[in-house]
Coordinates of C-alpha atoms and ligand atoms in Angstrom, one line a residue:
M1 CA 18.4 10.1 -29.7
Q2 CA 15.6 9.8 -32.7
M3 CA 12.5 7.7 -32.6
E4 CA 13.4 6.4 -36.2
K5 CA 16.5 5.2 -35.5
L6 CA 15.6 2.8 -32.6
V7 CA 12.5 1.6 -34.4
S8 CA 14.5 0.6 -37.3
L9 CA 17.3 -0.8 -35.2
C10 CA 14.0 -3.4 -33.3
R11 CA 13.3 -4.5 -36.5
R12 CA 17.0 -5.1 -38.2
R13 CA 17.3 -6.8 -35.2
G14 CA 14.8 -8.5 -34.0
F15 CA 13.4 -6.9 -31.0
M16 CA 9.9 -6.4 -32.4
F17 CA 8.2 -6.2 -35.6
Q18 CA 4.9 -5.0 -37.5
S19 CA 2.3 -7.6 -36.8
S20 CA 1.5 -9.5 -40.4
E21 CA 3.9 -7.5 -42.1
I22 CA 3.7 -9.2 -45.0
Y23 CA -0.1 -8.5 -45.6
G24 CA 1.1 -5.2 -45.1
G25 CA 0.6 -5.1 -41.4
L26 CA -2.3 -4.0 -38.7
N27 CA -2.4 -0.9 -37.3
G28 CA -1.8 -1.5 -33.4
F29 CA -0.7 -4.7 -33.3
W30 CA 2.6 -5.7 -32.9
D31 CA 4.9 -9.2 -32.4
Y32 CA 8.5 -9.7 -30.6
G33 CA 11.5 -11.0 -32.8
P34 CA 13.6 -13.8 -31.2
L35 CA 15.7 -10.8 -28.8
G36 CA 12.3 -9.2 -28.0
V37 CA 10.4 -11.6 -26.9
N38 CA 13.4 -12.6 -24.3
L39 CA 13.8 -8.9 -23.5
K40 CA 9.6 -8.5 -22.6
R41 CA 9.6 -11.7 -21.1
N42 CA 12.8 -10.9 -18.6
I43 CA 11.0 -7.9 -17.3
K44 CA 7.8 -9.3 -16.7
N45 CA 9.6 -12.3 -14.9
A46 CA 11.7 -9.8 -12.6
W47 CA 8.2 -8.0 -11.7
W48 CA 6.4 -11.2 -10.7
H49 CA 10.0 -11.9 -8.6
D50 CA 9.9 -9.2 -7.8
M51 CA 6.3 -8.4 -6.6
V52 CA 5.9 -11.9 -5.5
T53 CA 7.8 -14.6 -5.9
A54 CA 11.0 -12.9 -3.2
H55 CA 8.8 -10.7 -1.6
D56 CA 8.8 -11.4 2.3
E57 CA 6.0 -11.8 3.5
L58 CA 7.7 -12.0 7.7
T59 CA 9.2 -8.5 7.9
A60 CA 7.9 -5.1 6.7
P61 CA 9.6 -3.6 4.1
A62 CA 10.8 -0.1 4.5
G63 CA 7.8 2.7 4.4
A64 CA 5.5 0.0 4.2
P65 CA 2.9 -0.3 7.5
T66 CA 2.9 -3.5 8.3
P67 CA 4.4 -7.1 7.0
Y68 CA 1.6 -8.2 4.1
E69 CA 1.2 -11.3 1.6
M70 CA 1.4 -11.7 -2.2
T71 CA -0.1 -13.7 -4.5
G72 CA -0.9 -14.7 -7.7
L73 CA -3.8 -15.2 -10.4
D74 CA -3.8 -15.8 -14.2
C75 CA -8.0 -15.4 -15.4
T76 CA -9.1 -15.7 -18.5
I77 CA -9.6 -13.2 -21.1
I78 CA -12.9 -13.6 -22.4
M79 CA -14.9 -13.1 -18.5
H80 CA -18.8 -13.4 -18.2
P81 CA -20.6 -9.9 -19.5
Q82 CA -21.3 -8.7 -16.2
V83 CA -18.3 -8.8 -14.9
W84 CA -18.3 -5.4 -17.3
K85 CA -21.6 -4.3 -16.4
C86 CA -20.6 -3.3 -13.5
S87 CA -16.9 -2.5 -13.2
G88 CA -18.5 -0.3 -15.1
H89 CA -16.1 -0.4 -18.6
Y90 CA -20.0 -1.2 -20.7
D91 CA -20.9 2.0 -20.0
L92 CA -17.8 4.2 -19.1
F93 CA -15.1 3.2 -21.3
H94 CA -15.2 5.4 -24.2
D95 CA -12.7 7.8 -25.8
L96 CA -14.7 10.7 -27.8
M97 CA -14.4 10.4 -31.7
V98 CA -15.2 12.7 -34.1
D99 CA -15.0 10.9 -37.9
C100 CA -14.4 12.6 -41.2
R101 CA -17.2 12.9 -44.5
Q102 CA -14.7 13.0 -46.5
S103 CA -11.6 10.9 -45.8
N104 CA -13.8 8.0 -43.6
R105 CA -10.9 8.4 -41.5
R106 CA -11.5 8.6 -37.3
Y107 CA -9.7 10.3 -35.2
R108 CA -10.1 10.7 -31.6
H109 CA -11.3 14.1 -30.4
D110 CA -8.0 14.9 -27.9
Q111 CA -5.7 13.9 -30.1
V112 CA -5.8 16.6 -32.9
R113 CA -4.8 19.7 -33.1
G114 CA -4.5 22.2 -34.8
R115 CA -4.5 26.0 -35.4
W116 CA -6.5 29.6 -36.8
V117 CA -5.7 30.9 -40.0
E118 CA -6.7 33.7 -42.2
A119 CA -6.7 34.4 -46.0
K120 CA -8.0 36.3 -48.4
G121 CA -10.3 37.4 -45.9
Q122 CA -11.8 33.7 -44.9
R123 CA -10.4 32.7 -40.9
I124 CA -10.3 28.6 -40.9
F125 CA -9.1 26.1 -38.6
V126 CA -6.4 24.0 -39.6
A127 CA -6.3 20.5 -37.9
T128 CA -3.6 17.7 -37.7
V129 CA -2.6 14.7 -36.5
V130 CA 0.9 15.1 -37.7
E131 CA 3.6 14.4 -35.0
T132 CA 4.2 17.4 -33.1
S133 CA 7.3 18.3 -34.7
E134 CA 6.1 18.0 -38.1
E135 CA 2.5 19.6 -37.8
V136 CA 3.7 23.2 -38.5
D137 CA 4.9 21.8 -42.1
D138 CA 2.0 19.8 -42.4
V139 CA -0.7 23.0 -41.4
T140 CA 1.3 25.4 -43.7
R141 CA 1.0 23.0 -46.6
R142 CA -2.9 22.3 -46.4
A143 CA -3.5 26.4 -45.5
L144 CA -1.6 27.2 -49.0
K145 CA -3.3 24.2 -50.7
F146 CA -7.4 25.6 -48.7
F147 CA -6.2 29.3 -49.9
N148 CA -5.0 28.6 -53.6
L149 CA -2.0 29.5 -52.6
R150 CA 1.6 29.8 -53.4
A151 CA 4.7 28.4 -50.8
K152 CA 6.8 31.9 -52.0
N153 CA 2.8 33.6 -50.4
A154 CA 2.7 32.1 -47.1
D155 CA 3.8 35.2 -45.3
D156 CA -0.2 35.8 -47.0
L157 CA -1.2 33.4 -44.2
A158 CA -2.0 35.5 -41.0
W159 CA -2.1 32.4 -38.3
D160 CA -3.9 33.2 -35.1
G161 CA -2.1 32.2 -31.8
D162 CA -0.7 28.3 -31.6
F163 CA -1.4 25.0 -31.9
V164 CA -4.7 24.5 -29.5
S165 CA -6.6 20.9 -29.5
L166 CA -9.9 20.7 -31.3
E167 CA -11.7 19.8 -28.3
T168 CA -11.2 23.9 -27.6
I169 CA -13.7 24.3 -31.0
D170 CA -17.2 24.7 -31.1
D171 CA -18.4 25.1 -34.1
M172 CA -17.1 21.9 -36.1
S173 CA -18.2 24.5 -40.0
Q174 CA -15.5 26.0 -39.7
V175 CA -12.8 22.8 -39.1
L176 CA -10.4 21.8 -42.1
G177 CA -10.1 17.7 -41.2
P178 CA -6.7 16.3 -41.3
D179 CA -7.3 14.8 -44.2
A180 CA -9.9 16.9 -46.0
K181 CA -10.0 19.4 -48.6
E182 CA -13.1 21.2 -47.6
L183 CA -14.4 22.6 -44.5
G184 CA -16.9 21.4 -42.1
T185 CA -16.3 17.7 -43.0
L186 CA -15.6 16.1 -39.4
T187 CA -18.4 15.5 -37.1
E188 CA -19.3 16.8 -33.6
P189 CA -17.3 14.2 -30.8
R190 CA -19.3 10.6 -30.6
E191 CA -18.7 8.0 -27.5
F192 CA -16.7 4.9 -28.7
N193 CA -16.3 2.4 -26.4
L194 CA -12.6 0.5 -26.2
M195 CA -13.6 -2.9 -25.6
F196 CA -13.8 -5.0 -28.4
K197 CA -16.8 -7.4 -28.4
T198 CA -17.1 -10.9 -30.0
I199 CA -19.7 -13.5 -29.8
V200 CA -19.1 -16.8 -27.8
G201 CA -20.8 -20.1 -28.7
A202 CA -22.8 -21.2 -32.1
M203 CA -25.8 -19.3 -31.8
G204 CA -23.9 -15.5 -32.9
S205 CA -26.8 -14.0 -31.9
E206 CA -26.3 -10.5 -29.6
R207 CA -27.3 -12.4 -26.3
D208 CA -24.2 -14.1 -26.7
A209 CA -21.9 -11.2 -26.9
A210 CA -18.9 -10.8 -24.6
F211 CA -16.0 -8.8 -24.4
L212 CA -11.9 -8.8 -24.9
R213 CA -11.2 -8.0 -21.1
P214 CA -9.7 -4.1 -21.6
E215 CA -7.9 -4.8 -18.5
T216 CA -6.4 -7.7 -15.7
A217 CA -8.2 -5.7 -13.1
Q218 CA -11.8 -8.0 -12.8
G219 CA -10.2 -10.6 -13.2
I220 CA -8.7 -10.3 -9.3
F221 CA -12.1 -8.5 -8.0
V222 CA -14.0 -11.4 -9.2
N223 CA -11.7 -13.7 -7.7
F224 CA -11.0 -12.5 -4.6
K225 CA -13.3 -14.7 -2.6
N226 CA -11.9 -17.4 -4.6
V227 CA -7.7 -16.8 -3.3
L228 CA -9.3 -16.0 0.0
D229 CA -10.7 -19.3 1.0
S230 CA -8.1 -21.5 -0.9
T231 CA -5.3 -19.8 0.8
R232 CA -4.5 -18.7 4.3
V233 CA -3.7 -14.9 3.0
R234 CA -5.2 -12.2 5.7
V235 CA -5.6 -8.8 4.7
P236 CA -2.9 -7.2 3.9
F237 CA -2.5 -9.1 0.9
G238 CA -1.8 -8.3 -2.7
I239 CA -2.5 -10.5 -5.6
A240 CA -0.7 -9.5 -8.8
Q241 CA -1.7 -10.9 -12.8
I242 CA 0.4 -10.8 -15.6
G243 CA -2.3 -11.1 -18.8
K244 CA -3.1 -9.8 -22.5
S245 CA -5.2 -6.8 -22.6
F246 CA -7.4 -5.3 -25.9
R247 CA -8.6 -2.0 -26.1
N248 CA -9.9 -1.0 -30.0
E249 CA -8.1 2.4 -29.4
I250 CA -9.2 5.0 -32.2
T251 CA -5.8 6.5 -33.1
P252 CA -3.5 3.9 -31.9
R253 CA 0.5 4.9 -32.4
N254 CA 4.0 6.1 -31.1
F255 CA 5.3 2.0 -31.6
T256 CA 3.4 -0.1 -29.0
F257 CA 3.5 3.0 -27.0
R258 CA -0.4 2.6 -27.6
S259 CA -1.5 -0.9 -29.1
R260 CA -4.9 -2.7 -29.3
E261 CA -3.3 -5.9 -27.8
F262 CA -1.4 -4.9 -25.2
E263 CA 0.0 -6.5 -21.9
Q264 CA -0.1 -5.6 -18.6
M265 CA 1.3 -6.8 -15.2
E266 CA -1.5 -5.7 -12.3
I267 CA -1.7 -5.8 -8.6
E268 CA -4.6 -5.7 -6.4
F269 CA -3.5 -4.9 -2.8
F270 CA -6.3 -5.3 -0.4
C271 CA -6.2 -3.0 2.8
H272 CA -8.2 -1.8 5.9
P273 CA -9.6 1.5 5.2
D274 CA -7.8 3.1 8.2
S275 CA -4.1 2.0 6.5
S276 CA -5.2 2.8 2.5
Q277 CA -3.9 6.1 2.7
G278 CA -0.2 4.0 4.5
W279 CA -0.7 1.7 1.2
Y280 CA -1.2 4.2 -1.1
K281 CA 2.3 5.8 -0.7
F282 CA 3.9 2.6 -0.1
W283 CA 3.1 1.3 -3.5
R284 CA 3.4 4.8 -5.4
D285 CA 7.2 5.2 -4.1
R286 CA 7.7 0.8 -4.2
R287 CA 6.7 1.0 -7.9
M288 CA 8.3 4.1 -8.4
R289 CA 11.8 2.7 -6.9
W290 CA 11.3 -1.1 -9.4
Y291 CA 11.6 1.6 -12.5
T292 CA 15.3 3.0 -11.4
E293 CA 16.4 -0.2 -9.7
L294 CA 16.2 -1.7 -13.8
G295 CA 17.7 1.5 -15.2
L296 CA 15.3 3.9 -15.7
A297 CA 17.0 6.8 -13.7
G298 CA 17.4 10.3 -14.2
E299 CA 15.6 12.7 -15.0
R300 CA 13.1 11.2 -18.0
L301 CA 11.7 9.4 -15.1
I302 CA 9.0 10.8 -13.3
L303 CA 6.0 10.3 -10.4
R304 CA 3.4 12.4 -11.1
E305 CA 0.2 13.0 -8.4
H306 CA -2.8 13.8 -10.0
G307 CA -4.8 16.3 -9.2
E308 CA -8.1 16.0 -7.2
E309 CA -10.2 16.9 -10.6
E310 CA -8.0 14.4 -13.3
R311 CA -8.4 11.6 -10.7
S312 CA -11.4 9.1 -11.3
H313 CA -14.8 9.5 -9.4
Y314 CA -14.1 6.8 -7.3
S315 CA -10.3 7.2 -6.4
R316 CA -9.0 8.8 -3.4
G317 CA -5.0 9.6 -4.9
T318 CA -3.2 8.7 -7.8
S319 CA 0.1 8.5 -9.0
D320 CA 1.7 7.6 -12.7
V321 CA 4.9 6.6 -13.5
E322 CA 5.5 9.0 -16.8
Y323 CA 8.5 8.6 -18.8
A324 CA 9.7 11.3 -21.4
F325 CA 9.8 8.9 -24.9
P326 CA 11.9 10.4 -27.4
F327 CA 8.4 10.9 -29.5
L328 CA 7.1 12.9 -27.6
P329 CA 7.2 17.2 -27.1
K330 CA 10.2 17.9 -24.7
G331 CA 8.6 18.4 -21.6
E332 CA 6.0 16.0 -21.9
Y333 CA 5.9 12.5 -20.4
G334 CA 4.1 9.0 -21.1
E335 CA 2.1 7.2 -18.6
L336 CA 3.7 3.4 -17.7
E337 CA 2.2 2.5 -14.8
G338 CA -0.6 3.8 -12.9
I339 CA -1.0 3.8 -8.8
A340 CA -4.7 4.3 -7.9
H341 CA -6.6 4.4 -4.8
R342 CA -10.0 2.8 -5.6
G343 CA -11.2 2.6 -2.3
D344 CA -13.9 -0.1 -2.0
F345 CA -15.4 0.6 -5.6
D346 CA -14.7 -2.9 -7.2
L347 CA -15.5 -5.0 -4.6
R348 CA -19.2 -3.7 -3.7
S349 CA -19.7 -3.3 -7.5
H350 CA -19.4 -6.8 -8.1
M351 CA -21.3 -7.6 -4.4
E352 CA -23.9 -5.1 -4.7
G353 CA -24.1 -4.0 -8.4
K354 CA -24.2 -0.5 -6.7
L355 CA -22.6 1.6 -4.6
D356 CA -23.9 2.8 -1.5
E357 CA -24.4 6.4 -0.9
N358 CA -21.2 7.7 0.8
S359 CA -19.5 6.3 -2.5
P360 CA -19.4 9.1 -5.3
G361 CA -20.1 6.9 -8.5
L362 CA -23.4 5.8 -7.8
E363 CA -25.2 8.0 -10.5
V364 CA -23.6 5.9 -13.6
Q365 CA -25.3 2.7 -12.0
L366 CA -28.3 3.9 -11.7
G367 CA -31.1 3.3 -14.2
E368 CA -34.0 5.3 -16.1
D369 CA -36.2 4.2 -12.7
G370 CA -33.9 5.6 -10.2
K371 CA -32.3 1.8 -9.6
P372 CA -29.2 0.6 -9.9
K373 CA -29.4 -0.5 -13.4
Y374 CA -26.2 -3.6 -13.3
R375 CA -26.7 -6.2 -10.7
G376 CA -24.0 -7.2 -8.5
S377 CA -23.2 -11.6 -8.1
G378 CA -24.5 -10.9 -4.9
R379 CA -21.9 -12.7 -3.2
D380 CA -20.3 -11.5 -0.1
L381 CA -17.0 -9.9 -1.0
T382 CA -16.5 -8.4 2.8
Y383 CA -14.0 -9.8 5.0
R384 CA -14.1 -11.0 7.9
D385 CA -11.0 -10.5 10.3
D386 CA -10.9 -13.6 12.2
L387 CA -8.3 -12.2 14.9
S388 CA -10.5 -9.1 15.3
G389 CA -13.9 -10.3 14.3
E390 CA -14.0 -7.4 12.4
K391 CA -16.1 -7.2 9.2
Y392 CA -15.9 -5.2 6.4
V393 CA -15.3 -4.4 2.6
P394 CA -11.4 -4.4 2.3
H395 CA -10.3 -1.0 0.6
V396 CA -7.8 -1.2 -2.7
I397 CA -4.3 0.3 -3.7
E398 CA -3.8 -0.9 -7.2
P399 CA -0.5 -1.0 -9.0
S400 CA -1.3 -1.0 -13.2
A401 CA 1.5 -1.4 -14.7
G402 CA 1.8 -2.1 -19.1
A403 CA 4.8 -4.8 -19.9
D404 CA 4.9 -3.2 -23.6
R405 CA 5.3 0.6 -22.6
A406 CA 7.9 -0.6 -20.2
T407 CA 9.5 -2.6 -22.5
L408 CA 9.4 0.0 -24.7
A409 CA 10.6 2.7 -22.2
F410 CA 13.4 0.3 -21.3
L411 CA 15.0 0.4 -25.0
C412 CA 14.2 4.3 -25.3
E413 CA 16.7 4.6 -22.4
A414 CA 18.8 2.2 -23.3
Y415 CA 19.1 3.4 -26.7
T416 CA 23.2 5.1 -27.2
E417 CA 25.2 5.3 -29.4
D418 CA 29.2 6.3 -28.1
E419 CA 32.9 6.2 -29.9
V420 CA 35.1 3.3 -29.1
P421 CA 38.2 2.8 -30.7
D422 CA 38.4 -0.3 -33.6
E423 CA 41.4 -2.7 -33.2
K424 CA 43.8 0.0 -35.2
G425 CA 42.8 2.8 -32.4
K426 CA 40.4 4.1 -35.2
L427 CA 37.7 6.1 -32.9
Q428 CA 34.3 4.4 -34.8
T429 CA 30.8 5.1 -33.6
R430 CA 29.0 2.0 -32.2
T431 CA 25.3 1.9 -31.3
V432 CA 24.8 0.0 -27.8
M433 CA 21.7 -1.1 -26.0
K434 CA 22.8 -0.5 -22.4
L435 CA 20.2 -3.2 -21.4
H436 CA 20.3 -3.7 -17.6
P437 CA 22.2 -7.5 -16.9
R438 CA 19.0 -8.5 -15.5
I439 CA 16.5 -7.8 -18.3
A440 CA 19.2 -7.9 -21.2
P441 CA 18.1 -10.6 -23.7
I442 CA 21.0 -12.2 -24.3
K443 CA 23.5 -12.3 -21.3
A444 CA 26.1 -13.3 -22.5
A445 CA 28.0 -14.1 -26.3
V446 CA 31.0 -16.8 -26.8
F447 CA 33.8 -15.9 -29.5
P448 CA 36.7 -18.2 -30.3
L449 CA 38.9 -15.7 -31.5
V450 CA 39.9 -17.4 -35.0
K451 CA 38.4 -20.5 -36.1
K452 CA 40.8 -23.4 -35.7
D453 CA 43.5 -24.4 -33.2
G454 CA 41.3 -26.0 -30.8
M455 CA 39.4 -23.0 -30.5
P456 CA 35.9 -23.3 -31.5
E457 CA 36.0 -26.2 -29.3
I458 CA 36.4 -24.8 -26.4
A459 CA 34.4 -22.0 -27.1
R460 CA 31.4 -24.3 -27.9
D461 CA 31.8 -26.0 -24.5
I462 CA 31.7 -23.2 -23.0
Y463 CA 28.9 -21.9 -24.9
R464 CA 27.1 -24.9 -23.7
A465 CA 28.0 -24.9 -20.2
I466 CA 26.0 -21.3 -20.0
K467 CA 23.1 -21.8 -21.6
Q468 CA 22.1 -24.8 -19.2
Q469 CA 22.0 -21.6 -16.7
M470 CA 20.8 -18.3 -19.1
P471 CA 20.4 -17.3 -22.5
A472 CA 23.3 -17.5 -24.2
F473 CA 24.9 -17.3 -28.2
Y474 CA 27.7 -18.6 -30.2
D475 CA 29.4 -16.3 -32.8
E476 CA 32.5 -17.8 -34.5
K477 CA 31.7 -15.7 -38.0
G478 CA 33.9 -12.4 -39.5
A479 CA 35.9 -10.2 -36.9
V480 CA 35.8 -10.5 -33.5
G481 CA 35.1 -6.4 -33.5
R482 CA 32.1 -6.9 -36.0
R483 CA 30.8 -9.5 -33.7
Y484 CA 31.3 -7.5 -30.8
R485 CA 29.2 -4.8 -32.2
R486 CA 26.2 -7.3 -32.9
Q487 CA 26.6 -7.9 -29.6
D488 CA 26.3 -4.4 -28.4
E489 CA 23.4 -4.1 -30.5
A490 CA 21.8 -6.3 -28.8
G491 CA 22.5 -5.6 -26.0
T492 CA 24.5 -8.6 -25.0
P493 CA 26.0 -7.0 -21.5
Y494 CA 29.1 -9.6 -21.6
C495 CA 31.4 -11.6 -24.5
I496 CA 33.7 -14.1 -23.7
T497 CA 36.8 -15.0 -26.7
V498 CA 38.5 -17.5 -26.6
D499 CA 42.1 -16.7 -28.3
G500 CA 46.0 -17.9 -28.3
D501 CA 46.3 -17.6 -24.7
T502 CA 43.7 -19.7 -23.4
L503 CA 45.2 -22.9 -25.3
K504 CA 48.7 -22.2 -23.5
D505 CA 46.8 -21.0 -19.4
N506 CA 43.5 -21.9 -20.0
T507 CA 41.8 -18.4 -19.5
V508 CA 39.4 -16.5 -21.6
T509 CA 38.9 -12.7 -21.8
I510 CA 35.5 -11.2 -21.1
R511 CA 34.5 -8.3 -22.7
D512 CA 32.2 -5.6 -20.6
R513 CA 29.9 -4.2 -22.6
D514 CA 29.6 -0.9 -21.2
T515 CA 32.8 0.0 -20.0
L516 CA 34.3 -2.1 -22.7
E517 CA 36.7 -2.9 -19.4
Q518 CA 38.5 -6.5 -20.5
W519 CA 39.7 -8.9 -17.7
R520 CA 41.0 -12.4 -18.1
V521 CA 39.3 -16.0 -16.2
K522 CA 39.7 -19.2 -15.9
V523 CA 37.6 -21.5 -17.9
D524 CA 36.2 -22.7 -15.0
D525 CA 35.1 -20.4 -13.9
C526 CA 33.3 -18.3 -16.5
V527 CA 29.5 -19.4 -15.8
S528 CA 29.5 -18.4 -12.4
E529 CA 31.0 -14.5 -13.0
I530 CA 28.9 -14.6 -15.7
S531 CA 26.1 -15.6 -13.1
Q532 CA 26.9 -13.4 -10.4
R533 CA 27.2 -10.2 -12.9
V534 CA 24.4 -10.7 -14.7
K535 CA 21.8 -10.9 -11.4
Ligands
ATP601 P1 -3.7 6.0 -21.5 O1 -4.6 7.6 -20.7 O2 -2.2 6.3 -22.4 O3 -4.7 5.7 -22.6 P2 -4.6 4.7 -19.4 O4 -4.4 5.5 -17.8 O5 -6.1 4.4 -20.0 O6 -3.4 4.7 -19.9 P3 -4.7 2.2 -17.5 O7 -6.2 2.2 -17.7 O8 -4.5 3.3 -15.8 O9 -4.0 3.1 -18.8 O10 -3.8 1.1 -17.8 C1 -2.7 1.1 -17.2 C2 -1.9 -0.1 -18.0 O11 -2.0 -0.3 -18.6 C3 -1.2 2.3 -18.7 O12 -0.2 2.5 -17.1 C4 -0.2 1.3 -20.0 O13 1.2 1.1 -19.2 C5 -0.7 0.0 -20.0 N1 -1.4 0.2 -20.7 C6 -3.3 0.8 -21.0 N2 -3.3 1.1 -22.4 C7 -2.4 0.7 -23.5 C8 -2.1 0.7 -24.4 N3 -3.2 1.2 -25.5 N4 -1.1 0.3 -25.4 C9 0.3 -0.5 -24.7 N5 -0.1 -0.7 -23.0 C10 -1.4 0.7 -22.9

């Protein structure tokens, strides 16, 4: 599937729009249209339902060491600045970037690639940020221009090796930046903190600086004690939160995949250190299964365990659920969700503002005087088991998912072009979004075959009855075949048509979006039939 086709469908049918489009858009920000808002909400609701509300805390699910409880939270986006100092984000949440002195553009160091080339006795590195499929053309065009060669002399360019990351280049003076005309205009890589800064209150001084949260997780950690004290939850238990997060990504791209404002669905699961590895494995598999149950099955979805060198300093195990997004080079996957064993790093940081000597990571929070750089809350965030009397800092397993990346993956997976016969039996290509009925924005569309003989009245009654239970759509305009096509593009799993037979025997046809199968049901059974099928 070509990504451009999906992007254009998303815009045309109202799944997604560029934010502030009438003013030219704002890079890294996206709006969800009338269909998209339902789709994303259904995904978030499915997550909350499956992870929190419908979770059975009395029975241990398959693979879980014991039964467990789940509860929820909704925290603020702006929190006390100290939260980010103790969490490590203030010092460590950065990407390396390079600036171009000529074009005034900024790039993420790891996202610039390029190739060495030699001509006219000079060897240079031509850098690009153009997507993989077009990068060859881009560097060739720019190398020709740099050496003042014509396209027909492309053979004069002696390429040396394949594309490599800018990270492999030590000497920037030989680099032709992605938008530069001369060599050596890129700066050395510099750290760039990804948190958005803002000012709280009217004074507007640096002392009032605060940050938009770059993840929802910290709100859960700082409320750990509140949840314990206000409920009767016992370890093991999880706290879930869905909410917006903000990261000032240097190069937002690939549609909504890397945005600057996005939504996360996170769980912090608190358990006893001794059983934490078992819980880590449980959550890794449970989360992977969630995606497959909603239709991301097949080889495009993988669970990838990180190697030790790739893990954060505090992590004792990390796996990513990854999806082969169509905009990525063949064989590459993009992260949908990370499941990390974070040990007691977070609770301990918020408690002490430092880590004990057994926990790696201590070095990052020490000031020049060797003392902890930031003071923690000083609150006791240990857990006391009222049955055994044991007191400990729970370990944490964190399944951290992105609602927008999940939405994008479900859209990519759903996009299908197939051939179906039209009314005259001729094969026509149709575009159909094969979204799982549970997340489809509209569950059923109701059509009168023609706009007369009382058919619209019956159809409207059916539509109103369905609408009380789930999102439905009524359409009486144009040929019925075209109405089907529009619903196929919207991903509506069922279309109900009121026709001549309805007037005689009080039945309607239901058409299945994927199989195109049609069958008749009694008008009175419509709602229950659709409800059962979209569960
Ligand atoms: P990446 O390496 O792709 O930047 P990450 O490892 O920094 O992602 P986490 O900090 O683990 O991501 O965040 C958890 C989840 O939040 C990710 O798996 C992803 O689904 C989502 N997410 C993170 N950054 C973004 C973003 N810029 N745009 C959209 N979703 C994001």
